[in-house]
Every structure is written in C-alpha cells, then in structure tokens.
Amino acid sequence: MATGQVLNPGDHIYTECLGGSYYHHGIYVGRGLVTNPNTGKTRTITNAVIHFLGLDKEGKVKKTKPQCQTCFYKPKGSGIVLTCLDCFHEGNGLYRYEYDVSLLSFTFKTSGSCTPWSCYDPNTVIKRAYDYLRDQNFGDYNFVFNNCEHFATKCKMGKARCNQALWGTGLPGALVYNVTRRLTKDILW
Ligand SMILES: [Zn+2]
C-alpha cells in the first residue's frame, strides 16, 4: 500500500507473487475469528483476509511453511481460507483494487488493478466472503477460469472477473479488458 492509505473492511486487496509475475487477491474483512487447532481455543484477529488458494500455486509450494502463530494458518490445499494480513501478502507489495474508476483512467491502468464496475457496500461484501468461507462452495481452483481474482470480484460485485490469468499483467488495460470480456463472457458471466 502507498504510504498513508488505510485498509477498510470490505476492500478488495491484492499482492505480488513471484516477483510480480502474477497477483494474489483477497477480501480484507478486518475482524476475524480463528481457532488454534492444537488447543481448540478461538481468538479474534483484527487484520483478517478471506481469500481463495489454489493447490498448485500456493498449496504445494508453501506446505513446508510453519503454522502462523497469529492466525494459525498452515497451507493444506485448495479452498477459501481466512488468514491474517501477514499470511496474505508475506511481506510483498500490497495494493487495493479500485472499483468505480472511469473508463478513461481504466485505460491507463495495468490490468488486474481496477474495474469500471461498481461494487456492493462493504457489509455485503464481507458477508459474501464469509458465506463462501463457511460453505466452501466456490468450486475447484483453476488458474484461468476460477482463481483468487474471480473470488474477490464475485464478493465485491457479484460477477467473477479476471484480467490477469489469460493475458499476464503487462498489456494495456483497455486491450485486456476488451479481449477478455469477449472471450470470457459466455463462460464466466
Ligand atoms: Zn497468519
């Protein structure tokens, strides 16, 4: 995040992975209840993020990581998870995904960072994220057709969108927007 920016519960956030070759997305929900699997005791954390992890991209790679002492998260495979913010971004760059941007500014943004569509109010976004967390009904992770960005945009605005998976992150936003829109509208919307 740029200096001075504050995260608000309901924000769609994303972080760089593998040196910025792709981004991991999630919904910042603020307060979250976590359970210590060793003792069964629960604890409230104040910097919780709900996000969709894929087995291939995250689960396999990070399985050797020790259990987090803040949120008790330990990678164990694909699914919707609630972790602390530190587990989400792991020290890499953290950004807020902007909604309601004008089409003009969207044209000049890098793909995967913003959308001209408007989003639900924060409470609705948080509830949608928690519902998916509870029900684990977002489907199987697929790097192209059902990934972490689809999950976050689905929570934010009810539509699954993804700019980055098909085209990488270096193309001008408008081109990505137009091409992916044409290619994916029948599948995703
Ligand atoms: Zn953690």
PDB file of C-alpha atoms and ligand atoms in Angstrom:
ATOM      1  CA  MET A   1       0.000   0.000   0.000  1.00  0.00           C
ATOM      2  CA  ALA A   2       1.148   3.525  -0.644  1.00  0.00           C
ATOM      3  CA  THR A   3       2.036   5.458   2.466  1.00  0.00           C
ATOM      4  CA  GLY A   4      -0.945   6.924   4.234  1.00  0.00           C
ATOM      5  CA  GLN A   5      -3.533   4.582   2.755  1.00  0.00           C
ATOM      6  CA  VAL A   6      -5.719   2.761   5.212  1.00  0.00           C
ATOM      7  CA  LEU A   7      -7.400  -0.548   4.605  1.00  0.00           C
ATOM      8  CA  ASN A   8     -11.133  -0.693   5.212  1.00  0.00           C
ATOM      9  CA  PRO A   9     -13.081  -3.902   5.855  1.00  0.00           C
ATOM     10  CA  GLY A  10     -14.649  -4.970   2.577  1.00  0.00           C
ATOM     11  CA  ASP A  11     -11.695  -3.788   0.485  1.00  0.00           C
ATOM     12  CA  HIS A  12     -10.513  -5.982  -2.382  1.00  0.00           C
ATOM     13  CA  ILE A  13      -6.741  -6.200  -1.959  1.00  0.00           C
ATOM     14  CA  TYR A  14      -4.008  -7.923  -3.895  1.00  0.00           C
ATOM     15  CA  THR A  15      -0.341  -8.677  -3.533  1.00  0.00           C
ATOM     16  CA  GLU A  16       2.583  -9.524  -5.777  1.00  0.00           C
ATOM     17  CA  CYS A  17       3.651 -13.132  -6.139  1.00  0.00           C
ATOM     18  CA  LEU A  18       6.860 -14.458  -7.633  1.00  0.00           C
ATOM     19  CA  GLY A  19       8.310 -11.000  -8.089  1.00  0.00           C
ATOM     20  CA  GLY A  20       5.158  -9.546  -9.636  1.00  0.00           C
ATOM     21  CA  SER A  21       4.654 -12.204 -12.311  1.00  0.00           C
ATOM     22  CA  TYR A  22       1.108 -12.637 -11.009  1.00  0.00           C
ATOM     23  CA  TYR A  23      -1.041 -11.324  -8.200  1.00  0.00           C
ATOM     24  CA  HIS A  24      -2.902 -12.945  -5.361  1.00  0.00           C
ATOM     25  CA  HIS A  25      -6.286 -11.385  -4.481  1.00  0.00           C
ATOM     26  CA  GLY A  26      -8.494 -11.375  -1.410  1.00  0.00           C
ATOM     27  CA  ILE A  27     -11.128  -9.541   0.603  1.00  0.00           C
ATOM     28  CA  TYR A  28      -9.922  -7.680   3.679  1.00  0.00           C
ATOM     29  CA  VAL A  29     -12.586  -8.269   6.352  1.00  0.00           C
ATOM     30  CA  GLY A  30     -10.961  -6.711   9.425  1.00  0.00           C
ATOM     31  CA  ARG A  31     -12.027  -8.729  12.451  1.00  0.00           C
ATOM     32  CA  GLY A  32     -11.978 -12.485  12.144  1.00  0.00           C
ATOM     33  CA  LEU A  33     -12.293 -15.458  14.456  1.00  0.00           C
ATOM     34  CA  VAL A  34      -9.550 -18.079  14.242  1.00  0.00           C
ATOM     35  CA  THR A  35      -9.173 -21.400  16.034  1.00  0.00           C
ATOM     36  CA  ASN A  36      -5.966 -22.889  17.349  1.00  0.00           C
ATOM     37  CA  PRO A  37      -6.143 -26.461  16.044  1.00  0.00           C
ATOM     38  CA  ASN A  38      -3.893 -27.679  18.831  1.00  0.00           C
ATOM     39  CA  THR A  39      -5.996 -26.391  21.728  1.00  0.00           C
ATOM     40  CA  GLY A  40      -9.386 -25.796  20.089  1.00  0.00           C
ATOM     41  CA  LYS A  41      -9.400 -22.283  21.542  1.00  0.00           C
ATOM     42  CA  THR A  42     -10.615 -19.363  19.444  1.00  0.00           C
ATOM     43  CA  ARG A  43      -9.150 -15.904  19.165  1.00  0.00           C
ATOM     44  CA  THR A  44     -10.187 -12.716  17.362  1.00  0.00           C
ATOM     45  CA  ILE A  45      -7.681 -11.173  14.988  1.00  0.00           C
ATOM     46  CA  THR A  46      -8.153  -7.650  13.650  1.00  0.00           C
ATOM     47  CA  ASN A  47      -6.444  -7.901  10.267  1.00  0.00           C
ATOM     48  CA  ALA A  48      -8.226 -10.847   8.666  1.00  0.00           C
ATOM     49  CA  VAL A  49      -8.322 -11.545   4.928  1.00  0.00           C
ATOM     50  CA  ILE A  50     -10.560 -14.099   3.184  1.00  0.00           C
ATOM     51  CA  HIS A  51      -9.003 -15.446   0.000  1.00  0.00           C
ATOM     52  CA  PHE A  52      -9.099 -18.356  -2.428  1.00  0.00           C
ATOM     53  CA  LEU A  53      -5.985 -20.500  -2.511  1.00  0.00           C
ATOM     54  CA  GLY A  54      -5.160 -22.912  -5.293  1.00  0.00           C
ATOM     55  CA  LEU A  55      -3.387 -26.174  -4.653  1.00  0.00           C
ATOM     56  CA  ASP A  56      -0.920 -25.751  -7.473  1.00  0.00           C
ATOM     57  CA  LYS A  57       0.003 -22.135  -6.978  1.00  0.00           C
ATOM     58  CA  GLU A  58       0.085 -21.944  -3.207  1.00  0.00           C
ATOM     59  CA  GLY A  59      -0.678 -25.213  -1.505  1.00  0.00           C
ATOM     60  CA  LYS A  60       2.130 -27.323  -2.872  1.00  0.00           C
ATOM     61  CA  VAL A  61       4.734 -24.612  -2.784  1.00  0.00           C
ATOM     62  CA  LYS A  62       4.175 -23.439   0.763  1.00  0.00           C
ATOM     63  CA  LYS A  63       3.324 -26.674   2.518  1.00  0.00           C
ATOM     64  CA  THR A  64       6.627 -26.640   4.309  1.00  0.00           C
ATOM     65  CA  LYS A  65       5.873 -23.301   5.935  1.00  0.00           C
ATOM     66  CA  PRO A  66       5.335 -23.417   9.708  1.00  0.00           C
ATOM     67  CA  GLN A  67       1.934 -22.682  11.164  1.00  0.00           C
ATOM     68  CA  CYS A  68       1.285 -18.959  11.655  1.00  0.00           C
ATOM     69  CA  GLN A  69       1.243 -18.000  15.331  1.00  0.00           C
ATOM     70  CA  THR A  70      -1.226 -15.165  14.725  1.00  0.00           C
ATOM     71  CA  CYS A  71      -3.971 -16.808  12.660  1.00  0.00           C
ATOM     72  CA  PHE A  72      -2.881 -20.487  12.991  1.00  0.00           C
ATOM     73  CA  TYR A  73      -2.957 -20.847   9.219  1.00  0.00           C
ATOM     74  CA  LYS A  74      -0.918 -23.626   7.704  1.00  0.00           C
ATOM     75  CA  PRO A  75      -1.197 -24.326   3.955  1.00  0.00           C
ATOM     76  CA  LYS A  76      -3.005 -27.563   3.295  1.00  0.00           C
ATOM     77  CA  GLY A  77      -4.529 -27.298  -0.153  1.00  0.00           C
ATOM     78  CA  SER A  78      -7.087 -25.504  -2.265  1.00  0.00           C
ATOM     79  CA  GLY A  79     -10.017 -23.639  -0.775  1.00  0.00           C
ATOM     80  CA  ILE A  80     -11.383 -20.417   0.707  1.00  0.00           C
ATOM     81  CA  VAL A  81      -9.347 -19.501   3.789  1.00  0.00           C
ATOM     82  CA  LEU A  82      -9.282 -16.805   6.458  1.00  0.00           C
ATOM     83  CA  THR A  83      -5.784 -15.699   7.399  1.00  0.00           C
ATOM     84  CA  CYS A  84      -4.074 -12.689   8.902  1.00  0.00           C
ATOM     85  CA  LEU A  85      -2.876  -9.953   6.554  1.00  0.00           C
ATOM     86  CA  ASP A  86       0.752 -11.021   7.005  1.00  0.00           C
ATOM     87  CA  CYS A  87      -0.009 -14.530   5.745  1.00  0.00           C
ATOM     88  CA  PHE A  88      -1.822 -12.975   2.792  1.00  0.00           C
ATOM     89  CA  HIS A  89       0.966 -10.775   1.473  1.00  0.00           C
ATOM     90  CA  GLU A  90       4.032 -12.377   3.083  1.00  0.00           C
ATOM     91  CA  GLY A  91       5.967  -9.134   3.034  1.00  0.00           C
ATOM     92  CA  ASN A  92       5.327  -8.435  -0.661  1.00  0.00           C
ATOM     93  CA  GLY A  93       3.686  -5.320  -2.084  1.00  0.00           C
ATOM     94  CA  LEU A  94       0.069  -4.846  -1.038  1.00  0.00           C
ATOM     95  CA  TYR A  95      -2.470  -2.895  -3.090  1.00  0.00           C
ATOM     96  CA  ARG A  96      -6.141  -2.027  -3.090  1.00  0.00           C
ATOM     97  CA  TYR A  97      -8.200  -2.952  -6.159  1.00  0.00           C
ATOM     98  CA  GLU A  98     -10.181   0.091  -7.215  1.00  0.00           C
ATOM     99  CA  TYR A  99     -13.814  -0.052  -8.295  1.00  0.00           C
ATOM    100  CA  ASP A 100     -15.876   2.623  -9.995  1.00  0.00           C
ATOM    101  CA  VAL A 101     -12.888   4.010 -11.886  1.00  0.00           C
ATOM    102  CA  SER A 102     -13.692   5.975 -15.014  1.00  0.00           C
ATOM    103  CA  LEU A 103     -13.174   4.210 -18.323  1.00  0.00           C
ATOM    104  CA  LEU A 104     -10.543   6.775 -19.197  1.00  0.00           C
ATOM    105  CA  SER A 105      -8.358   6.059 -16.194  1.00  0.00           C
ATOM    106  CA  PHE A 106      -9.042   2.340 -16.537  1.00  0.00           C
ATOM    107  CA  THR A 107      -7.478   2.505 -19.978  1.00  0.00           C
ATOM    108  CA  PHE A 108      -4.200   3.625 -18.494  1.00  0.00           C
ATOM    109  CA  LYS A 109      -4.045   1.257 -15.557  1.00  0.00           C
ATOM    110  CA  THR A 110      -2.214  -2.003 -15.589  1.00  0.00           C
ATOM    111  CA  SER A 111      -4.533  -4.960 -15.852  1.00  0.00           C
ATOM    112  CA  GLY A 112      -5.656  -6.610 -12.670  1.00  0.00           C
ATOM    113  CA  SER A 113      -5.764  -3.463 -10.593  1.00  0.00           C
ATOM    114  CA  CYS A 114      -9.140  -1.874 -11.160  1.00  0.00           C
ATOM    115  CA  THR A 115     -12.501  -2.115 -12.860  1.00  0.00           C
ATOM    116  CA  PRO A 116     -15.051   0.386 -14.122  1.00  0.00           C
ATOM    117  CA  TRP A 117     -17.849  -1.568 -12.427  1.00  0.00           C
ATOM    118  CA  SER A 118     -19.322  -0.522  -9.145  1.00  0.00           C
ATOM    119  CA  CYS A 119     -19.370  -2.796  -6.125  1.00  0.00           C
ATOM    120  CA  TYR A 120     -21.598  -3.713  -3.179  1.00  0.00           C
ATOM    121  CA  ASP A 121     -21.431  -1.855   0.113  1.00  0.00           C
ATOM    122  CA  PRO A 122     -18.704  -3.138   2.488  1.00  0.00           C
ATOM    123  CA  ASN A 123     -21.040  -5.069   4.781  1.00  0.00           C
ATOM    124  CA  THR A 124     -22.492  -7.003   1.851  1.00  0.00           C
ATOM    125  CA  VAL A 125     -19.010  -7.747   0.513  1.00  0.00           C
ATOM    126  CA  ILE A 126     -17.865  -9.045   3.914  1.00  0.00           C
ATOM    127  CA  LYS A 127     -20.970 -11.189   4.283  1.00  0.00           C
ATOM    128  CA  ARG A 128     -20.491 -12.697   0.834  1.00  0.00           C
ATOM    129  CA  ALA A 129     -16.877 -13.549   1.626  1.00  0.00           C
ATOM    130  CA  TYR A 130     -17.851 -15.151   4.934  1.00  0.00           C
ATOM    131  CA  ASP A 131     -20.618 -17.137   3.240  1.00  0.00           C
ATOM    132  CA  TYR A 132     -18.138 -18.619   0.773  1.00  0.00           C
ATOM    133  CA  LEU A 133     -15.718 -19.328   3.621  1.00  0.00           C
ATOM    134  CA  ARG A 134     -18.401 -21.172   5.591  1.00  0.00           C
ATOM    135  CA  ASP A 135     -19.907 -23.094   2.680  1.00  0.00           C
ATOM    136  CA  GLN A 136     -16.691 -23.738   0.691  1.00  0.00           C
ATOM    137  CA  ASN A 137     -18.846 -23.658  -2.417  1.00  0.00           C
ATOM    138  CA  PHE A 138     -16.760 -21.560  -4.800  1.00  0.00           C
ATOM    139  CA  GLY A 139     -15.745 -24.635  -6.786  1.00  0.00           C
ATOM    140  CA  ASP A 140     -12.383 -26.078  -7.691  1.00  0.00           C
ATOM    141  CA  TYR A 141      -9.484 -23.736  -8.157  1.00  0.00           C
ATOM    142  CA  ASN A 142      -8.485 -23.167 -11.758  1.00  0.00           C
ATOM    143  CA  PHE A 143      -5.708 -20.721 -12.568  1.00  0.00           C
ATOM    144  CA  VAL A 144      -7.520 -19.394 -15.632  1.00  0.00           C
ATOM    145  CA  PHE A 145     -11.233 -19.865 -15.067  1.00  0.00           C
ATOM    146  CA  ASN A 146     -11.734 -19.893 -11.297  1.00  0.00           C
ATOM    147  CA  ASN A 147      -8.990 -18.193  -9.354  1.00  0.00           C
ATOM    148  CA  CYS A 148      -8.397 -15.821  -6.452  1.00  0.00           C
ATOM    149  CA  GLU A 149      -9.306 -12.749  -8.524  1.00  0.00           C
ATOM    150  CA  HIS A 150     -12.603 -14.314  -9.591  1.00  0.00           C
ATOM    151  CA  PHE A 151     -13.376 -14.959  -5.938  1.00  0.00           C
ATOM    152  CA  ALA A 152     -12.635 -11.378  -4.862  1.00  0.00           C
ATOM    153  CA  THR A 153     -14.608  -9.754  -7.685  1.00  0.00           C
ATOM    154  CA  LYS A 154     -17.508 -12.134  -7.087  1.00  0.00           C
ATOM    155  CA  CYS A 155     -17.616 -10.991  -3.456  1.00  0.00           C
ATOM    156  CA  LYS A 156     -17.306  -7.341  -4.455  1.00  0.00           C
ATOM    157  CA  MET A 157     -19.817  -7.100  -7.280  1.00  0.00           C
ATOM    158  CA  GLY A 158     -21.461 -10.462  -7.878  1.00  0.00           C
ATOM    159  CA  LYS A 159     -19.565 -11.139 -11.104  1.00  0.00           C
ATOM    160  CA  ALA A 160     -16.439 -13.231 -11.455  1.00  0.00           C
ATOM    161  CA  ARG A 161     -13.841 -11.210 -13.308  1.00  0.00           C
ATOM    162  CA  CYS A 162     -10.216 -11.818 -14.018  1.00  0.00           C
ATOM    163  CA  ASN A 163      -7.871  -9.674 -16.050  1.00  0.00           C
ATOM    164  CA  GLN A 164      -4.611 -11.306 -15.274  1.00  0.00           C
ATOM    165  CA  ALA A 165      -4.772 -15.037 -15.848  1.00  0.00           C
ATOM    166  CA  LEU A 166      -5.206 -15.077 -19.611  1.00  0.00           C
ATOM    167  CA  TRP A 167      -3.002 -12.200 -20.615  1.00  0.00           C
ATOM    168  CA  GLY A 168      -0.457 -11.505 -17.930  1.00  0.00           C
ATOM    169  CA  THR A 169      -0.085  -8.098 -16.403  1.00  0.00           C
ATOM    170  CA  GLY A 170       1.906  -6.104 -18.913  1.00  0.00           C
ATOM    171  CA  LEU A 171      -0.684  -5.319 -21.601  1.00  0.00           C
ATOM    172  CA  PRO A 172      -2.605  -2.048 -21.637  1.00  0.00           C
ATOM    173  CA  GLY A 173      -5.728  -2.343 -19.542  1.00  0.00           C
ATOM    174  CA  ALA A 174      -8.174  -1.407 -22.257  1.00  0.00           C
ATOM    175  CA  LEU A 175      -6.933  -4.113 -24.585  1.00  0.00           C
ATOM    176  CA  VAL A 176      -7.070  -6.726 -21.859  1.00  0.00           C
ATOM    177  CA  TYR A 177     -10.487  -5.536 -20.843  1.00  0.00           C
ATOM    178  CA  ASN A 178     -11.902  -5.791 -24.332  1.00  0.00           C
ATOM    179  CA  VAL A 179     -10.349  -9.101 -25.272  1.00  0.00           C
ATOM    180  CA  THR A 180     -11.021 -10.957 -22.052  1.00  0.00           C
ATOM    181  CA  ARG A 181     -14.517  -9.576 -21.988  1.00  0.00           C
ATOM    182  CA  ARG A 182     -15.237 -11.039 -25.390  1.00  0.00           C
ATOM    183  CA  LEU A 183     -13.572 -14.348 -24.646  1.00  0.00           C
ATOM    184  CA  THR A 184     -14.929 -14.981 -21.213  1.00  0.00           C
ATOM    185  CA  LYS A 185     -18.395 -13.519 -21.133  1.00  0.00           C
ATOM    186  CA  ASP A 186     -20.094 -16.747 -22.098  1.00  0.00           C
ATOM    187  CA  ILE A 187     -18.129 -18.800 -19.625  1.00  0.00           C
ATOM    188  CA  LEU A 188     -17.991 -16.593 -16.572  1.00  0.00           C
ATOM    189  CA  TRP A 189     -20.910 -14.230 -16.654  1.00  0.00           C
TER     190      TRP A 189
HETATM  191 ZN    ZN B   1      -1.204 -15.659   9.745  1.00  0.00          ZN
END
